[in-house]
PDB file of C-alpha atoms and ligand atoms in Angstrom:
ATOM      1  CA  MET A   1     -15.187 -13.176 -16.907  1.00  0.00           C
ATOM      2  CA  ALA A   2     -13.495  -9.934 -17.492  1.00  0.00           C
ATOM      3  CA  ILE A   3     -10.901  -7.617 -16.827  1.00  0.00           C
ATOM      4  CA  LEU A   4     -11.303  -3.571 -15.752  1.00  0.00           C
ATOM      5  CA  LEU A   5      -8.621  -1.603 -17.098  1.00  0.00           C
ATOM      6  CA  ASN A   6      -8.043   1.874 -16.645  1.00  0.00           C
ATOM      7  CA  TYR A   7      -4.301   3.203 -17.112  1.00  0.00           C
ATOM      8  CA  GLN A   8      -6.062   6.419 -16.043  1.00  0.00           C
ATOM      9  CA  GLY A   9      -3.996   9.401 -17.757  1.00  0.00           C
ATOM     10  CA  HIS A  10      -2.202   6.744 -19.783  1.00  0.00           C
ATOM     11  CA  ASP A  11      -3.306   4.798 -23.337  1.00  0.00           C
ATOM     12  CA  SER A  12      -5.034   1.587 -22.817  1.00  0.00           C
ATOM     13  CA  THR A  13      -4.530   0.652 -25.396  1.00  0.00           C
ATOM     14  CA  PRO A  14      -1.428  -1.359 -26.215  1.00  0.00           C
ATOM     15  CA  TRP A  15      -2.189  -2.537 -22.501  1.00  0.00           C
ATOM     16  CA  ALA A  16      -5.639  -4.435 -24.164  1.00  0.00           C
ATOM     17  CA  GLU A  17      -3.997  -5.669 -27.371  1.00  0.00           C
ATOM     18  CA  ALA A  18      -1.039  -6.965 -25.264  1.00  0.00           C
ATOM     19  CA  PHE A  19      -4.316  -8.214 -22.491  1.00  0.00           C
ATOM     20  CA  ALA A  20      -6.368 -10.164 -25.610  1.00  0.00           C
ATOM     21  CA  ASP A  21      -2.528 -12.232 -26.771  1.00  0.00           C
ATOM     22  CA  MET A  22      -1.760 -13.077 -23.537  1.00  0.00           C
ATOM     23  CA  LEU A  23      -5.042 -14.091 -21.869  1.00  0.00           C
ATOM     24  CA  PRO A  24      -7.103 -14.488 -25.606  1.00  0.00           C
ATOM     25  CA  THR A  25     -10.216 -16.384 -23.367  1.00  0.00           C
ATOM     26  CA  ILE A  26     -10.978 -13.033 -21.084  1.00  0.00           C
ATOM     27  CA  PRO A  27     -12.377 -10.252 -22.426  1.00  0.00           C
ATOM     28  CA  VAL A  28     -11.165  -6.769 -21.567  1.00  0.00           C
ATOM     29  CA  HIS A  29     -12.885  -3.790 -20.119  1.00  0.00           C
ATOM     30  CA  ILE A  30     -11.648  -0.099 -20.644  1.00  0.00           C
ATOM     31  CA  TYR A  31     -13.252   1.797 -17.954  1.00  0.00           C
ATOM     32  CA  PRO A  32     -15.882   3.644 -18.012  1.00  0.00           C
ATOM     33  CA  HIS A  33     -17.258   1.344 -20.584  1.00  0.00           C
ATOM     34  CA  ILE A  34     -17.837  -1.889 -18.682  1.00  0.00           C
ATOM     35  CA  PRO A  35     -20.865  -3.702 -19.678  1.00  0.00           C
ATOM     36  CA  ASN A  36     -21.273  -5.502 -16.683  1.00  0.00           C
ATOM     37  CA  PRO A  37     -20.404  -4.673 -13.329  1.00  0.00           C
ATOM     38  CA  LEU A  38     -21.397  -8.526 -12.575  1.00  0.00           C
ATOM     39  CA  ASP A  39     -18.523  -9.427 -14.752  1.00  0.00           C
ATOM     40  CA  ILE A  40     -15.377  -8.213 -13.579  1.00  0.00           C
ATOM     41  CA  GLN A  41     -13.431 -10.358 -11.796  1.00  0.00           C
ATOM     42  CA  TYR A  42     -10.029  -8.917 -12.280  1.00  0.00           C
ATOM     43  CA  ALA A  43      -9.325  -4.958 -12.038  1.00  0.00           C
ATOM     44  CA  VAL A  44      -6.417  -3.221 -13.629  1.00  0.00           C
ATOM     45  CA  VAL A  45      -5.625  -0.208 -12.861  1.00  0.00           C
ATOM     46  CA  TRP A  46      -3.668   3.126 -12.138  1.00  0.00           C
ATOM     47  CA  HIS A  47      -5.406   6.149 -10.074  1.00  0.00           C
ATOM     48  CA  HIS A  48      -8.736   4.533 -10.525  1.00  0.00           C
ATOM     49  CA  PRO A  49     -11.474   6.979  -9.811  1.00  0.00           C
ATOM     50  CA  HIS A  50     -11.716   6.782  -5.912  1.00  0.00           C
ATOM     51  CA  GLY A  51     -14.924   4.400  -4.628  1.00  0.00           C
ATOM     52  CA  ASP A  52     -15.513   2.479  -8.006  1.00  0.00           C
ATOM     53  CA  LEU A  53     -13.612  -0.580  -7.082  1.00  0.00           C
ATOM     54  CA  ILE A  54     -16.354  -1.565  -4.037  1.00  0.00           C
ATOM     55  CA  ASN A  55     -18.746  -2.323  -7.315  1.00  0.00           C
ATOM     56  CA  TYR A  56     -18.007  -5.335  -8.810  1.00  0.00           C
ATOM     57  CA  PRO A  57     -19.141  -7.979  -6.541  1.00  0.00           C
ATOM     58  CA  ASN A  58     -17.000 -10.536  -8.267  1.00  0.00           C
ATOM     59  CA  LEU A  59     -13.750  -9.148  -8.102  1.00  0.00           C
ATOM     60  CA  LYS A  60     -11.008 -11.048  -7.162  1.00  0.00           C
ATOM     61  CA  ALA A  61      -7.905  -9.016  -7.132  1.00  0.00           C
ATOM     62  CA  ILE A  62      -7.039  -6.006  -7.663  1.00  0.00           C
ATOM     63  CA  LEU A  63      -3.721  -5.360 -10.423  1.00  0.00           C
ATOM     64  CA  ASN A  64      -2.064  -2.443  -9.858  1.00  0.00           C
ATOM     65  CA  MET A  65      -0.315  -0.707 -13.264  1.00  0.00           C
ATOM     66  CA  GLY A  66       2.513   0.809 -10.892  1.00  0.00           C
ATOM     67  CA  ALA A  67       5.623  -0.476  -8.436  1.00  0.00           C
ATOM     68  CA  GLY A  68       3.562   2.478  -5.784  1.00  0.00           C
ATOM     69  CA  THR A  69       0.544   2.124  -4.097  1.00  0.00           C
ATOM     70  CA  ASP A  70      -0.453   5.569  -2.653  1.00  0.00           C
ATOM     71  CA  HIS A  71      -3.711   5.867  -4.355  1.00  0.00           C
ATOM     72  CA  LEU A  72      -4.508   2.267  -3.696  1.00  0.00           C
ATOM     73  CA  ASP A  73      -3.770   2.997   0.302  1.00  0.00           C
ATOM     74  CA  ALA A  74      -5.600   6.701   0.186  1.00  0.00           C
ATOM     75  CA  GLU A  75      -8.653   4.697  -0.809  1.00  0.00           C
ATOM     76  CA  THR A  76     -10.919   4.409   3.218  1.00  0.00           C
ATOM     77  CA  GLU A  77     -12.976   1.277   1.258  1.00  0.00           C
ATOM     78  CA  LEU A  78     -11.389  -1.167  -1.258  1.00  0.00           C
ATOM     79  CA  PRO A  79     -13.468  -4.492  -1.503  1.00  0.00           C
ATOM     80  CA  ASP A  80     -11.907  -7.818   0.230  1.00  0.00           C
ATOM     81  CA  VAL A  81      -9.289  -9.122  -2.085  1.00  0.00           C
ATOM     82  CA  PRO A  82      -5.601  -9.200  -2.717  1.00  0.00           C
ATOM     83  CA  ILE A  83      -4.045  -5.920  -4.303  1.00  0.00           C
ATOM     84  CA  VAL A  84      -1.318  -6.570  -6.248  1.00  0.00           C
ATOM     85  CA  ARG A  85       2.100  -4.404  -6.817  1.00  0.00           C
ATOM     86  CA  LEU A  86       3.589  -4.430 -10.258  1.00  0.00           C
ATOM     87  CA  LEU A  87       6.686  -5.779 -10.338  1.00  0.00           C
ATOM     88  CA  ASP A  88       8.295  -5.621 -14.154  1.00  0.00           C
ATOM     89  CA  PRO A  89      12.349  -5.846 -13.706  1.00  0.00           C
ATOM     90  CA  ASP A  90      12.020  -3.404 -17.197  1.00  0.00           C
ATOM     91  CA  VAL A  91      10.802  -0.930 -14.009  1.00  0.00           C
ATOM     92  CA  GLY A  92      13.595  -1.122 -11.576  1.00  0.00           C
ATOM     93  CA  ASN A  93      15.762  -1.350 -14.638  1.00  0.00           C
ATOM     94  CA  ASP A  94      15.427   1.662 -15.474  1.00  0.00           C
ATOM     95  CA  MET A  95      15.163   3.137 -12.478  1.00  0.00           C
ATOM     96  CA  ALA A  96      18.471   2.164 -11.552  1.00  0.00           C
ATOM     97  CA  GLN A  97      20.167   3.272 -14.449  1.00  0.00           C
ATOM     98  CA  TYR A  98      18.292   7.556 -12.931  1.00  0.00           C
ATOM     99  CA  ALA A  99      20.215   6.984  -9.646  1.00  0.00           C
ATOM    100  CA  VAL A 100      23.546   5.705 -11.291  1.00  0.00           C
ATOM    101  CA  TYR A 101      23.608   8.532 -13.868  1.00  0.00           C
ATOM    102  CA  TRP A 102      22.676  10.822 -11.252  1.00  0.00           C
ATOM    103  CA  ALA A 103      25.321   9.125  -8.469  1.00  0.00           C
ATOM    104  CA  MET A 104      28.170  10.100 -11.358  1.00  0.00           C
ATOM    105  CA  HIS A 105      27.047  12.715 -12.549  1.00  0.00           C
ATOM    106  CA  PHE A 106      26.708  14.754  -9.621  1.00  0.00           C
ATOM    107  CA  HIS A 107      30.497  11.990  -8.364  1.00  0.00           C
ATOM    108  CA  ARG A 108      32.828  13.449 -11.338  1.00  0.00           C
ATOM    109  CA  ARG A 109      31.176  16.676 -11.070  1.00  0.00           C
ATOM    110  CA  PHE A 110      29.826  16.355 -14.457  1.00  0.00           C
ATOM    111  CA  GLU A 111      28.140  19.791 -14.095  1.00  0.00           C
ATOM    112  CA  ASP A 112      30.838  21.940 -13.876  1.00  0.00           C
ATOM    113  CA  TYR A 113      32.278  20.101 -16.601  1.00  0.00           C
ATOM    114  CA  ARG A 114      29.512  21.454 -18.934  1.00  0.00           C
ATOM    115  CA  ARG A 115      29.468  24.825 -17.292  1.00  0.00           C
ATOM    116  CA  GLN A 116      33.514  24.649 -17.819  1.00  0.00           C
ATOM    117  CA  ALA A 117      32.745  24.336 -21.795  1.00  0.00           C
ATOM    118  CA  SER A 118      30.236  26.451 -22.351  1.00  0.00           C
ATOM    119  CA  ARG A 119      33.452  29.506 -21.571  1.00  0.00           C
ATOM    120  CA  ALA A 120      36.081  26.433 -23.378  1.00  0.00           C
ATOM    121  CA  GLU A 121      37.573  26.590 -19.570  1.00  0.00           C
ATOM    122  CA  TRP A 122      40.339  23.272 -19.161  1.00  0.00           C
ATOM    123  CA  LEU A 123      40.061  22.640 -15.623  1.00  0.00           C
ATOM    124  CA  SER A 124      39.976  19.302 -14.005  1.00  0.00           C
ATOM    125  CA  HIS A 125      38.518  18.693 -10.663  1.00  0.00           C
ATOM    126  CA  GLU A 126      39.749  16.448  -7.619  1.00  0.00           C
ATOM    127  CA  VAL A 127      37.071  13.683  -6.791  1.00  0.00           C
ATOM    128  CA  PRO A 128      36.922  11.049  -4.555  1.00  0.00           C
ATOM    129  CA  ARG A 129      38.184   7.130  -5.420  1.00  0.00           C
ATOM    130  CA  THR A 130      34.467   5.996  -6.422  1.00  0.00           C
ATOM    131  CA  ALA A 131      34.996   2.818  -3.922  1.00  0.00           C
ATOM    132  CA  GLU A 132      34.734   5.930  -1.294  1.00  0.00           C
ATOM    133  CA  TYR A 133      31.801   7.534  -3.144  1.00  0.00           C
ATOM    134  CA  ARG A 134      28.746   6.640  -0.467  1.00  0.00           C
ATOM    135  CA  VAL A 135      25.575   6.367  -2.453  1.00  0.00           C
ATOM    136  CA  SER A 136      22.412   5.625   0.295  1.00  0.00           C
ATOM    137  CA  VAL A 137      18.858   4.055  -1.091  1.00  0.00           C
ATOM    138  CA  MET A 138      16.235   4.755   1.693  1.00  0.00           C
ATOM    139  CA  GLY A 139      13.994   1.993   1.519  1.00  0.00           C
ATOM    140  CA  LEU A 140      15.172  -1.555   0.176  1.00  0.00           C
ATOM    141  CA  GLY A 141      12.148  -2.994  -1.301  1.00  0.00           C
ATOM    142  CA  LEU A 142      11.549  -5.399  -3.994  1.00  0.00           C
ATOM    143  CA  ILE A 143      13.406  -1.418  -6.655  1.00  0.00           C
ATOM    144  CA  GLY A 144      15.644   0.429  -3.902  1.00  0.00           C
ATOM    145  CA  THR A 145      17.245  -3.102  -4.050  1.00  0.00           C
ATOM    146  CA  GLN A 146      18.099  -2.676  -7.667  1.00  0.00           C
ATOM    147  CA  ILE A 147      19.120  -0.007  -7.711  1.00  0.00           C
ATOM    148  CA  ALA A 148      21.317  -0.289  -4.394  1.00  0.00           C
ATOM    149  CA  ARG A 149      23.064  -3.825  -6.006  1.00  0.00           C
ATOM    150  CA  ARG A 150      23.306  -1.477  -9.582  1.00  0.00           C
ATOM    151  CA  LEU A 151      24.739   1.440  -7.188  1.00  0.00           C
ATOM    152  CA  ALA A 152      27.721  -1.355  -6.050  1.00  0.00           C
ATOM    153  CA  LEU A 153      28.122  -2.874  -9.288  1.00  0.00           C
ATOM    154  CA  SER A 154      29.236   0.867 -11.201  1.00  0.00           C
ATOM    155  CA  GLY A 155      31.635   0.368  -8.352  1.00  0.00           C
ATOM    156  CA  PHE A 156      30.357   2.878  -5.620  1.00  0.00           C
ATOM    157  CA  LYS A 157      30.326   2.502  -1.852  1.00  0.00           C
ATOM    158  CA  ALA A 158      26.178   1.611  -1.545  1.00  0.00           C
ATOM    159  CA  GLN A 159      24.444   1.873   1.230  1.00  0.00           C
ATOM    160  CA  GLY A 160      21.361   0.865   1.898  1.00  0.00           C
ATOM    161  CA  TRP A 161      18.220   2.282   4.623  1.00  0.00           C
ATOM    162  CA  SER A 162      15.407   0.202   5.459  1.00  0.00           C
ATOM    163  CA  ARG A 163      12.395   0.238   8.294  1.00  0.00           C
ATOM    164  CA  THR A 164      13.247  -3.470   9.804  1.00  0.00           C
ATOM    165  CA  GLU A 165      16.716  -5.113   8.840  1.00  0.00           C
ATOM    166  CA  HIS A 166      17.249  -6.490   5.215  1.00  0.00           C
ATOM    167  CA  ARG A 167      20.946  -7.639   4.428  1.00  0.00           C
ATOM    168  CA  ILE A 168      22.451  -7.326   0.472  1.00  0.00           C
ATOM    169  CA  ASP A 169      25.048  -8.480  -1.012  1.00  0.00           C
ATOM    170  CA  GLY A 170      27.683  -5.905  -1.560  1.00  0.00           C
ATOM    171  CA  VAL A 171      25.432  -3.224  -0.271  1.00  0.00           C
ATOM    172  CA  ASP A 172      26.128  -1.535   3.595  1.00  0.00           C
ATOM    173  CA  THR A 173      22.037  -1.967   5.129  1.00  0.00           C
ATOM    174  CA  PHE A 174      21.381  -0.281   8.201  1.00  0.00           C
ATOM    175  CA  HIS A 175      17.780   0.274   9.926  1.00  0.00           C
ATOM    176  CA  GLY A 176      15.638   1.961  12.705  1.00  0.00           C
ATOM    177  CA  SER A 177      15.754   4.994  13.020  1.00  0.00           C
ATOM    178  CA  SER A 178      19.915   4.565  14.764  1.00  0.00           C
ATOM    179  CA  GLY A 179      20.599   3.196  12.072  1.00  0.00           C
ATOM    180  CA  LEU A 180      19.249   6.095   9.216  1.00  0.00           C
ATOM    181  CA  GLN A 181      21.131   8.294  11.561  1.00  0.00           C
ATOM    182  CA  GLN A 182      24.078   6.359  10.726  1.00  0.00           C
ATOM    183  CA  MET A 183      23.844   6.406   7.531  1.00  0.00           C
ATOM    184  CA  LEU A 184      22.641   9.454   6.343  1.00  0.00           C
ATOM    185  CA  SER A 185      25.970  11.340   8.097  1.00  0.00           C
ATOM    186  CA  ALA A 186      27.392   9.086   5.877  1.00  0.00           C
ATOM    187  CA  THR A 187      26.191   9.871   2.322  1.00  0.00           C
ATOM    188  CA  ASP A 188      27.508  11.400  -0.625  1.00  0.00           C
ATOM    189  CA  VAL A 189      23.999  11.165  -2.109  1.00  0.00           C
ATOM    190  CA  LEU A 190      20.738  10.267  -1.316  1.00  0.00           C
ATOM    191  CA  VAL A 191      18.845   8.106  -3.414  1.00  0.00           C
ATOM    192  CA  ASN A 192      15.298   7.959  -1.589  1.00  0.00           C
ATOM    193  CA  CYS A 193      13.019   5.526  -2.787  1.00  0.00           C
ATOM    194  CA  LEU A 194      10.951   4.851   0.284  1.00  0.00           C
ATOM    195  CA  PRO A 195       6.757   3.848  -0.897  1.00  0.00           C
ATOM    196  CA  LEU A 196       4.917   7.475   0.051  1.00  0.00           C
ATOM    197  CA  ASN A 197       2.458   6.002   3.957  1.00  0.00           C
ATOM    198  CA  ARG A 198       1.883   7.526   7.113  1.00  0.00           C
ATOM    199  CA  GLN A 199       5.210   6.397   8.193  1.00  0.00           C
ATOM    200  CA  THR A 200       7.000   7.884   5.509  1.00  0.00           C
ATOM    201  CA  ARG A 201       5.531  11.473   4.881  1.00  0.00           C
ATOM    202  CA  TYR A 202       8.305  14.160   5.279  1.00  0.00           C
ATOM    203  CA  LEU A 203      10.652  11.476   6.501  1.00  0.00           C
ATOM    204  CA  LEU A 204      13.534  13.829   5.007  1.00  0.00           C
ATOM    205  CA  ASN A 205      13.011  16.867   6.711  1.00  0.00           C
ATOM    206  CA  SER A 206      15.143  19.760   7.968  1.00  0.00           C
ATOM    207  CA  GLU A 207      16.376  16.538  11.239  1.00  0.00           C
ATOM    208  CA  THR A 208      17.017  13.842   8.409  1.00  0.00           C
ATOM    209  CA  LEU A 209      18.571  16.008   5.501  1.00  0.00           C
ATOM    210  CA  GLY A 210      20.259  18.023   7.758  1.00  0.00           C
ATOM    211  CA  GLN A 211      22.543  15.065   8.975  1.00  0.00           C
ATOM    212  CA  LEU A 212      23.966  14.982   5.708  1.00  0.00           C
ATOM    213  CA  PRO A 213      27.473  15.933   5.241  1.00  0.00           C
ATOM    214  CA  THR A 214      27.601  19.542   3.532  1.00  0.00           C
ATOM    215  CA  GLY A 215      28.354  19.288   0.162  1.00  0.00           C
ATOM    216  CA  SER A 216      26.050  15.855   0.159  1.00  0.00           C
ATOM    217  CA  PHE A 217      23.155  15.310  -2.432  1.00  0.00           C
ATOM    218  CA  VAL A 218      20.004  14.251  -3.613  1.00  0.00           C
ATOM    219  CA  ILE A 219      17.968  11.971  -5.858  1.00  0.00           C
ATOM    220  CA  ASN A 220      14.092  11.568  -5.461  1.00  0.00           C
ATOM    221  CA  VAL A 221      12.820   8.056  -7.805  1.00  0.00           C
ATOM    222  CA  SER A 222       9.509   7.109  -5.388  1.00  0.00           C
ATOM    223  CA  ARG A 223       7.211   9.832  -4.097  1.00  0.00           C
ATOM    224  CA  GLY A 224       7.497  13.953  -3.764  1.00  0.00           C
ATOM    225  CA  ALA A 225       5.815  13.804  -0.171  1.00  0.00           C
ATOM    226  CA  VAL A 226       8.534  11.592   1.374  1.00  0.00           C
ATOM    227  CA  ILE A 227      10.716  15.049   1.122  1.00  0.00           C
ATOM    228  CA  ASP A 228       9.603  18.994   3.210  1.00  0.00           C
ATOM    229  CA  ASP A 229      10.196  20.350   0.354  1.00  0.00           C
ATOM    230  CA  ASP A 230      11.648  23.856   1.928  1.00  0.00           C
ATOM    231  CA  ALA A 231      12.920  22.084   3.618  1.00  0.00           C
ATOM    232  CA  LEU A 232      15.182  20.700   1.171  1.00  0.00           C
ATOM    233  CA  ILE A 233      14.614  23.657  -0.875  1.00  0.00           C
ATOM    234  CA  ALA A 234      16.457  25.488   2.388  1.00  0.00           C
ATOM    235  CA  LEU A 235      19.028  23.228   2.434  1.00  0.00           C
ATOM    236  CA  LEU A 236      20.181  23.469  -1.325  1.00  0.00           C
ATOM    237  CA  ASN A 237      20.558  27.563  -0.968  1.00  0.00           C
ATOM    238  CA  SER A 238      22.512  27.836   2.189  1.00  0.00           C
ATOM    239  CA  GLY A 239      24.559  25.257   0.301  1.00  0.00           C
ATOM    240  CA  HIS A 240      24.274  22.294   2.551  1.00  0.00           C
ATOM    241  CA  ILE A 241      23.235  19.947   0.059  1.00  0.00           C
ATOM    242  CA  ALA A 242      24.193  20.528  -3.508  1.00  0.00           C
ATOM    243  CA  GLY A 243      22.483  19.411  -6.181  1.00  0.00           C
ATOM    244  CA  ALA A 244      19.167  17.541  -6.622  1.00  0.00           C
ATOM    245  CA  ALA A 245      17.960  15.041  -9.259  1.00  0.00           C
ATOM    246  CA  LEU A 246      14.619  15.107  -8.562  1.00  0.00           C
ATOM    247  CA  ASP A 247      11.387  12.803 -10.963  1.00  0.00           C
ATOM    248  CA  ALA A 248       8.850  13.164  -8.330  1.00  0.00           C
ATOM    249  CA  PHE A 249       6.600  15.542  -7.088  1.00  0.00           C
ATOM    250  CA  VAL A 250       3.855  16.337  -4.017  1.00  0.00           C
ATOM    251  CA  GLU A 251       1.733  18.068  -7.065  1.00  0.00           C
ATOM    252  CA  GLU A 252       2.587  17.008 -10.962  1.00  0.00           C
ATOM    253  CA  PRO A 253       2.952  18.947 -13.399  1.00  0.00           C
ATOM    254  CA  LEU A 254       5.119  20.325 -10.887  1.00  0.00           C
ATOM    255  CA  PRO A 255       3.507  24.469 -10.841  1.00  0.00           C
ATOM    256  CA  ALA A 256       5.779  26.547 -12.997  1.00  0.00           C
ATOM    257  CA  ASP A 257       6.089  28.278  -9.697  1.00  0.00           C
ATOM    258  CA  SER A 258       7.458  26.081  -8.244  1.00  0.00           C
ATOM    259  CA  ALA A 259      11.218  26.872  -6.830  1.00  0.00           C
ATOM    260  CA  TYR A 260      12.959  23.460  -7.278  1.00  0.00           C
ATOM    261  CA  TRP A 261      13.171  25.221 -11.058  1.00  0.00           C
ATOM    262  CA  ARG A 262      14.276  28.231 -10.157  1.00  0.00           C
ATOM    263  CA  THR A 263      17.193  26.787  -8.022  1.00  0.00           C
ATOM    264  CA  ALA A 264      20.398  25.914  -8.909  1.00  0.00           C
ATOM    265  CA  ASN A 265      21.792  22.758  -9.265  1.00  0.00           C
ATOM    266  CA  VAL A 266      18.534  20.970  -9.230  1.00  0.00           C
ATOM    267  CA  PHE A 267      17.328  18.555 -11.857  1.00  0.00           C
ATOM    268  CA  VAL A 268      13.897  17.835 -12.328  1.00  0.00           C
ATOM    269  CA  THR A 269      12.610  14.989 -14.406  1.00  0.00           C
ATOM    270  CA  PRO A 270       8.581  14.923 -15.170  1.00  0.00           C
ATOM    271  CA  HIS A 271       8.533  11.172 -13.145  1.00  0.00           C
ATOM    272  CA  ILE A 272      10.152   9.470 -16.180  1.00  0.00           C
ATOM    273  CA  SER A 273      12.520   7.480 -13.938  1.00  0.00           C
ATOM    274  CA  GLY A 274      11.240   4.349 -14.580  1.00  0.00           C
ATOM    275  CA  SER A 275       8.969   3.661 -17.914  1.00  0.00           C
ATOM    276  CA  THR A 276       5.930   1.101 -17.864  1.00  0.00           C
ATOM    277  CA  TYR A 277       5.895  -0.143 -21.079  1.00  0.00           C
ATOM    278  CA  ALA A 278       2.793  -2.377 -21.455  1.00  0.00           C
ATOM    279  CA  LYS A 279       5.028  -4.665 -24.118  1.00  0.00           C
ATOM    280  CA  SER A 280       6.891  -5.748 -20.432  1.00  0.00           C
ATOM    281  CA  ALA A 281       4.783  -4.862 -17.747  1.00  0.00           C
ATOM    282  CA  ALA A 282       1.480  -6.825 -18.603  1.00  0.00           C
ATOM    283  CA  ARG A 283       3.606  -9.648 -18.775  1.00  0.00           C
ATOM    284  CA  PRO A 284       3.344 -10.066 -14.957  1.00  0.00           C
ATOM    285  CA  ILE A 285      -0.191  -8.763 -14.616  1.00  0.00           C
ATOM    286  CA  ALA A 286      -1.439 -11.819 -16.939  1.00  0.00           C
ATOM    287  CA  ASP A 287       1.586 -13.920 -14.809  1.00  0.00           C
ATOM    288  CA  ASN A 288      -0.803 -12.775 -11.659  1.00  0.00           C
ATOM    289  CA  ILE A 289      -4.134 -13.865 -12.966  1.00  0.00           C
ATOM    290  CA  ILE A 290      -3.406 -17.446 -14.395  1.00  0.00           C
ATOM    291  CA  ARG A 291      -1.685 -17.843 -10.975  1.00  0.00           C
ATOM    292  CA  ILE A 292      -5.034 -16.458  -9.191  1.00  0.00           C
ATOM    293  CA  GLU A 293      -6.878 -18.514 -11.769  1.00  0.00           C
ATOM    294  CA  GLN A 294      -4.699 -21.573 -10.843  1.00  0.00           C
ATOM    295  CA  GLY A 295      -5.525 -20.988  -7.289  1.00  0.00           C
ATOM    296  CA  LYS A 296      -1.589 -20.011  -6.472  1.00  0.00           C
ATOM    297  CA  GLN A 297      -0.944 -16.913  -4.593  1.00  0.00           C
ATOM    298  CA  PRO A 298      -0.407 -13.960  -7.239  1.00  0.00           C
ATOM    299  CA  PHE A 299       2.979 -12.140  -6.591  1.00  0.00           C
ATOM    300  CA  PRO A 300       4.306  -8.999  -4.678  1.00  0.00           C
ATOM    301  CA  ILE A 301       1.477  -8.798  -2.485  1.00  0.00           C
ATOM    302  CA  HIS A 302       0.612  -5.454  -1.209  1.00  0.00           C
ATOM    303  CA  ILE A 303       0.137  -5.099   2.637  1.00  0.00           C
ATOM    304  CA  PRO A 304      -1.999  -1.802   2.998  1.00  0.00           C
ATOM    305  CA  PRO A 305       0.276   0.154   5.740  1.00  0.00           C
ATOM    306  CA  GLN A 306      -2.367   0.791   8.316  1.00  0.00           C
ATOM    307  CA  THR A 307      -2.098  -3.239   8.432  1.00  0.00           C
ATOM    308  CA  THR A 308       1.325  -3.295   9.604  1.00  0.00           C
TER     309      THR A 308
HETATM  310  C1  GLV B 401       5.089   5.113 -10.941  1.00  0.00           C
HETATM  311  O1  GLV B 401       5.426   6.372 -10.216  1.00  0.00           O
HETATM  312  C2  GLV B 401       4.822   3.712 -10.217  1.00  0.00           C
HETATM  313  O2  GLV B 401       4.994   3.693  -8.585  1.00  0.00           O
HETATM  314  O3  GLV B 401       4.938   3.023 -10.974  1.00  0.00           O
END
């Protein structure tokens, strides 16, 4: 038995060390150095080369090294084994902090104070009460729920939307297309935390983004293609949307000629809202491997969107 490890584009070494520590009896082979494909029972991967996962006939599970599974959903052929998402509370924690940071930034007008400071200008601005400032999370999966809860704990009027009904203590929740319209029209800051799939691609377009009140803000912590960039840029330029903090893009790194770099009040960050640290993230993966070895169900299993 062996683990195939491929943290594409990143250093796999700390992960290999963490697994050697947590699963000392299972050898770890770092892609593409796989001495014998028949040994591979667990594929721990991130953006693994398309089509490769069918080359391991004894595979028992695919363990994704991130929250987003869009690269696996894009595979045309996958072995018939469970796909397990990474649920690392540290990642959700960082993403919640990112959302709270930017919600505060927009609500309290910190950018205005930064600009004023450069002119030594002492001028205060009135802002809505925090408890009335409506910060809405789209996508109430495990991370979206963590973000919505943290926004509520920070004192904001937290709201959340999902395709099907979810209830979260302290968060006003909406669902379905009428719920989406209802929430968007009563939102000061929209936080996109939706996974990217057929139903969510460009869900935030000129029609839906246009339902946000004038002067609202957008934060994106999930995937770029949930947002129609041209629509968002047009709404930013017209002033309908007052600013955006964007951490995910259709093309990453964001090309130098992207209008986002040059649009006022757009804050681009290079996909860092939730960093994955081998030290914390290897634990739930190792626990899932132990669970499978004990004949138990891993958690959380990803259901590919085409089957829902
Ligand atoms: C990062 O974007 C992830 O999906 O974990």
